PDB file of C-alpha atoms in Angstrom:
ATOM      1  CA  UNK A   1     -15.293 -96.558   6.726  1.00 46.00           C
ATOM      2  CA  UNK A   2     -16.458 -92.953   6.572  1.00 47.00           C
ATOM      3  CA  UNK A   3     -13.974 -90.248   5.771  1.00 48.00           C
ATOM      4  CA  UNK A   4     -14.023 -87.457   8.309  1.00 47.00           C
ATOM      5  CA  UNK A   5     -14.469 -84.011   6.907  1.00 48.00           C
ATOM      6  CA  UNK A   6     -12.936 -81.139   8.739  1.00 41.00           C
ATOM      7  CA  UNK A   7     -13.418 -77.467   8.257  1.00 43.00           C
ATOM      8  CA  UNK A   8     -10.869 -75.063   9.590  1.00 40.00           C
ATOM      9  CA  UNK A   9     -12.122 -71.795  10.897  1.00 40.00           C
ATOM     10  CA  UNK A  10      -9.791 -68.923  11.630  1.00 42.00           C
ATOM     11  CA  UNK A  11     -10.562 -67.545  15.072  1.00 41.00           C
ATOM     12  CA  UNK A  12      -8.675 -64.546  16.381  1.00 47.00           C
ATOM     13  CA  UNK A  13      -6.646 -65.207  19.480  1.00 46.00           C
ATOM     14  CA  UNK A  14      -8.596 -63.756  22.393  1.00 47.00           C
ATOM     15  CA  UNK A  15      -7.097 -62.514  25.608  1.00 47.00           C
ATOM     16  CA  UNK A  16      -8.966 -61.873  28.824  1.00 46.00           C
ATOM     17  CA  UNK A  17      -7.771 -58.808  30.677  1.00 46.00           C
ATOM     18  CA  UNK A  18      -8.524 -58.154  34.297  1.00 44.00           C
ATOM     19  CA  UNK A  19      -8.664 -54.370  34.538  1.00 45.00           C
ATOM     20  CA  UNK A  20      -7.929 -52.271  37.590  1.00 47.00           C
ATOM     21  CA  UNK A  21     -11.655 -52.029  38.271  1.00 44.00           C
ATOM     22  CA  UNK A  22     -11.799 -55.835  38.441  1.00 46.00           C
ATOM     23  CA  UNK A  23     -13.980 -56.210  35.364  1.00 47.00           C
ATOM     24  CA  UNK A  24     -13.046 -58.811  32.785  1.00 47.00           C
ATOM     25  CA  UNK A  25     -12.404 -57.552  29.252  1.00 51.00           C
ATOM     26  CA  UNK A  26     -12.019 -59.915  26.300  1.00 52.00           C
ATOM     27  CA  UNK A  27     -10.043 -58.516  23.393  1.00 55.00           C
ATOM     28  CA  UNK A  28      -8.710 -59.893  20.130  1.00 57.00           C
ATOM     29  CA  UNK A  29      -4.930 -59.506  19.878  1.00 60.00           C
ATOM     30  CA  UNK A  30      -4.213 -56.689  17.454  1.00 67.00           C
ATOM     31  CA  UNK A  31      -7.726 -55.229  17.642  1.00 81.00           C
ATOM     32  CA  UNK A  32      -8.815 -52.180  19.617  1.00 90.00           C
ATOM     33  CA  UNK A  33     -10.720 -52.683  22.841  1.00 92.00           C
ATOM     34  CA  UNK A  34     -13.958 -50.911  23.626  1.00 94.00           C
ATOM     35  CA  UNK A  35     -13.596 -47.402  25.058  1.00 95.00           C
ATOM     36  CA  UNK A  36     -13.326 -47.277  28.839  1.00 96.00           C
ATOM     37  CA  UNK A  37     -13.096 -44.390  31.302  1.00 97.00           C
ATOM     38  CA  UNK A  38      -9.510 -43.487  32.168  1.00 97.00           C
ATOM     39  CA  UNK A  39      -8.586 -44.719  35.628  1.00 96.00           C
ATOM     40  CA  UNK A  40      -5.753 -43.589  37.848  1.00 96.00           C
ATOM     41  CA  UNK A  41      -3.273 -45.851  36.006  1.00 95.00           C
ATOM     42  CA  UNK A  42      -3.976 -44.208  32.618  1.00 96.00           C
ATOM     43  CA  UNK A  43      -3.969 -40.723  34.158  1.00 95.00           C
ATOM     44  CA  UNK A  44      -0.578 -41.435  35.722  1.00 95.00           C
ATOM     45  CA  UNK A  45       0.736 -42.855  32.428  1.00 95.00           C
ATOM     46  CA  UNK A  46       0.152 -39.605  30.489  1.00 95.00           C
ATOM     47  CA  UNK A  47       1.459 -37.226  33.158  1.00 93.00           C
ATOM     48  CA  UNK A  48       5.174 -37.534  32.193  1.00 93.00           C
ATOM     49  CA  UNK A  49       4.296 -36.665  28.571  1.00 93.00           C
ATOM     50  CA  UNK A  50       2.832 -33.214  29.328  1.00 90.00           C
ATOM     51  CA  UNK A  51       5.632 -31.098  27.858  1.00 87.00           C
ATOM     52  CA  UNK A  52       6.259 -33.458  24.909  1.00 89.00           C
ATOM     53  CA  UNK A  53       2.569 -33.546  23.963  1.00 88.00           C
ATOM     54  CA  UNK A  54       2.290 -29.745  24.233  1.00 86.00           C
ATOM     55  CA  UNK A  55       5.368 -29.299  22.016  1.00 84.00           C
ATOM     56  CA  UNK A  56       4.008 -31.797  19.487  1.00 84.00           C
ATOM     57  CA  UNK A  57       0.534 -30.194  19.503  1.00 85.00           C
ATOM     58  CA  UNK A  58       2.079 -26.794  18.774  1.00 82.00           C
ATOM     59  CA  UNK A  59       4.148 -28.336  15.953  1.00 82.00           C
ATOM     60  CA  UNK A  60       0.872 -29.627  14.493  1.00 83.00           C
ATOM     61  CA  UNK A  61      -0.636 -26.135  14.628  1.00 82.00           C
ATOM     62  CA  UNK A  62      -2.522 -26.193  17.929  1.00 83.00           C
ATOM     63  CA  UNK A  63      -3.100 -22.783  19.470  1.00 78.00           C
ATOM     64  CA  UNK A  64      -4.483 -22.035  22.878  1.00 71.00           C
ATOM     65  CA  UNK A  65      -8.071 -20.728  22.570  1.00 67.00           C
ATOM     66  CA  UNK A  66      -6.875 -17.391  23.990  1.00 63.00           C
ATOM     67  CA  UNK A  67      -4.529 -17.120  21.005  1.00 61.00           C
ATOM     68  CA  UNK A  68      -1.407 -17.156  23.146  1.00 59.00           C
ATOM     69  CA  UNK A  69       1.110 -19.554  21.626  1.00 52.00           C
ATOM     70  CA  UNK A  70       3.269 -19.736  24.733  1.00 54.00           C
ATOM     71  CA  UNK A  71       0.412 -20.769  26.997  1.00 63.00           C
ATOM     72  CA  UNK A  72       0.122 -24.456  27.806  1.00 78.00           C
ATOM     73  CA  UNK A  73      -2.662 -26.914  28.470  1.00 84.00           C
ATOM     74  CA  UNK A  74      -4.860 -25.714  31.319  1.00 84.00           C
ATOM     75  CA  UNK A  75      -6.390 -29.114  32.114  1.00 87.00           C
ATOM     76  CA  UNK A  76      -4.341 -32.072  30.705  1.00 91.00           C
ATOM     77  CA  UNK A  77      -6.596 -34.841  31.921  1.00 95.00           C
ATOM     78  CA  UNK A  78      -7.118 -38.347  30.504  1.00 96.00           C
ATOM     79  CA  UNK A  79     -10.837 -38.891  29.875  1.00 97.00           C
ATOM     80  CA  UNK A  80     -11.132 -42.316  28.232  1.00 97.00           C
ATOM     81  CA  UNK A  81      -9.020 -44.821  26.319  1.00 97.00           C
ATOM     82  CA  UNK A  82      -8.891 -47.873  24.097  1.00 96.00           C
ATOM     83  CA  UNK A  83      -6.054 -50.382  24.123  1.00 95.00           C
ATOM     84  CA  UNK A  84      -4.478 -52.662  21.535  1.00 93.00           C
ATOM     85  CA  UNK A  85      -2.490 -55.767  22.465  1.00 91.00           C
ATOM     86  CA  UNK A  86       0.604 -56.177  20.332  1.00 91.00           C
ATOM     87  CA  UNK A  87       4.120 -57.068  21.536  1.00 89.00           C
ATOM     88  CA  UNK A  88       3.258 -54.759  24.420  1.00 92.00           C
ATOM     89  CA  UNK A  89       0.199 -52.494  24.571  1.00 94.00           C
ATOM     90  CA  UNK A  90      -0.782 -49.440  22.569  1.00 95.00           C
ATOM     91  CA  UNK A  91      -3.013 -47.038  24.473  1.00 97.00           C
ATOM     92  CA  UNK A  92      -5.159 -44.601  22.499  1.00 97.00           C
ATOM     93  CA  UNK A  93      -6.177 -41.980  25.044  1.00 97.00           C
ATOM     94  CA  UNK A  94      -8.627 -39.080  24.813  1.00 97.00           C
ATOM     95  CA  UNK A  95      -7.086 -36.137  26.670  1.00 96.00           C
ATOM     96  CA  UNK A  96      -8.699 -32.850  27.633  1.00 94.00           C
ATOM     97  CA  UNK A  97      -6.101 -30.130  27.097  1.00 90.00           C
ATOM     98  CA  UNK A  98      -8.165 -27.034  27.892  1.00 87.00           C
ATOM     99  CA  UNK A  99     -11.780 -26.315  28.749  1.00 86.00           C
ATOM    100  CA  UNK A 100     -12.696 -26.757  25.065  1.00 87.00           C
ATOM    101  CA  UNK A 101      -9.766 -28.591  23.397  1.00 89.00           C
ATOM    102  CA  UNK A 102      -9.303 -32.342  23.270  1.00 93.00           C
ATOM    103  CA  UNK A 103      -6.680 -34.450  21.564  1.00 93.00           C
ATOM    104  CA  UNK A 104      -5.974 -38.155  21.186  1.00 95.00           C
ATOM    105  CA  UNK A 105      -2.664 -39.526  22.359  1.00 94.00           C
ATOM    106  CA  UNK A 106      -1.032 -42.843  21.480  1.00 95.00           C
ATOM    107  CA  UNK A 107       1.298 -44.322  24.100  1.00 95.00           C
ATOM    108  CA  UNK A 108       3.138 -47.617  23.650  1.00 94.00           C
ATOM    109  CA  UNK A 109       3.903 -49.600  26.803  1.00 95.00           C
ATOM    110  CA  UNK A 110       6.446 -52.401  26.205  1.00 94.00           C
ATOM    111  CA  UNK A 111       6.173 -55.820  27.820  1.00 93.00           C
ATOM    112  CA  UNK A 112       7.448 -55.885  31.426  1.00 92.00           C
ATOM    113  CA  UNK A 113      10.425 -58.170  30.723  1.00 93.00           C
ATOM    114  CA  UNK A 114      11.841 -55.590  28.272  1.00 94.00           C
ATOM    115  CA  UNK A 115      12.499 -53.139  31.151  1.00 94.00           C
ATOM    116  CA  UNK A 116      11.638 -50.158  28.941  1.00 94.00           C
ATOM    117  CA  UNK A 117       9.527 -47.147  29.792  1.00 93.00           C
ATOM    118  CA  UNK A 118       6.331 -46.204  27.906  1.00 94.00           C
ATOM    119  CA  UNK A 119       6.810 -43.929  24.911  1.00 93.00           C
ATOM    120  CA  UNK A 120       4.624 -41.270  23.380  1.00 93.00           C
ATOM    121  CA  UNK A 121       4.071 -42.359  19.793  1.00 91.00           C
ATOM    122  CA  UNK A 122       1.889 -39.518  18.534  1.00 90.00           C
ATOM    123  CA  UNK A 123      -1.088 -37.260  19.033  1.00 91.00           C
ATOM    124  CA  UNK A 124      -4.000 -35.998  16.952  1.00 91.00           C
ATOM    125  CA  UNK A 125      -5.225 -32.470  17.640  1.00 90.00           C
ATOM    126  CA  UNK A 126      -8.655 -30.999  16.919  1.00 90.00           C
ATOM    127  CA  UNK A 127     -10.709 -33.672  18.647  1.00 93.00           C
ATOM    128  CA  UNK A 128     -13.852 -32.999  20.694  1.00 94.00           C
ATOM    129  CA  UNK A 129     -15.423 -34.421  23.835  1.00 94.00           C
ATOM    130  CA  UNK A 130     -17.565 -36.608  21.544  1.00 95.00           C
ATOM    131  CA  UNK A 131     -14.886 -37.738  19.063  1.00 94.00           C
ATOM    132  CA  UNK A 132     -14.533 -41.505  18.870  1.00 95.00           C
ATOM    133  CA  UNK A 133     -11.116 -42.852  19.759  1.00 96.00           C
ATOM    134  CA  UNK A 134      -9.698 -44.603  16.694  1.00 94.00           C
ATOM    135  CA  UNK A 135      -6.456 -46.274  15.688  1.00 93.00           C
ATOM    136  CA  UNK A 136      -3.866 -43.920  14.213  1.00 92.00           C
ATOM    137  CA  UNK A 137      -0.236 -44.163  13.190  1.00 87.00           C
ATOM    138  CA  UNK A 138       2.418 -41.478  13.380  1.00 75.00           C
ATOM    139  CA  UNK A 139       4.150 -40.422  10.160  1.00 65.00           C
ATOM    140  CA  UNK A 140       6.628 -43.064   8.909  1.00 66.00           C
ATOM    141  CA  UNK A 141       9.719 -43.275  11.086  1.00 56.00           C
ATOM    142  CA  UNK A 142       8.445 -40.672  13.545  1.00 56.00           C
ATOM    143  CA  UNK A 143       8.224 -41.372  17.268  1.00 56.00           C
ATOM    144  CA  UNK A 144       8.135 -38.629  19.855  1.00 62.00           C
ATOM    145  CA  UNK A 145      10.167 -40.686  22.240  1.00 53.00           C
ATOM    146  CA  UNK A 146      10.701 -42.662  25.372  1.00 45.00           C
ATOM    147  CA  UNK A 147      10.823 -41.019  28.777  1.00 39.00           C
TER     148      UNK A 147
END
């Protein structure tokens, strides 16, 4: 009788996501997706965080290109995003704040059964139209907050 030899290979758990544009995305749980253009759902997701993201950007040292500290974002438009499946979804979103300023925003959207609203986790200022969206964490114990 021959002894069977088995090799175990660790394969990340893959999830297929049907996006709003009806294209199928396959993503490893915990890993970042490929960058995609921001659709209406992502644009709507960031809208409630306008004042919080402006406040946070100013706390990080962002200044309006005109030099006026009290002036806000003149555009505030989601351009593209990557997502990360965890116990919910992290969205890493490239946002155009003014004609020349971009920042990256991280929003966590809990699982539907938790009945919680998305929360703004953090932002990174000083990005450009060509900056790659990458994973980032806020400082330890710091979350901007839930809506």
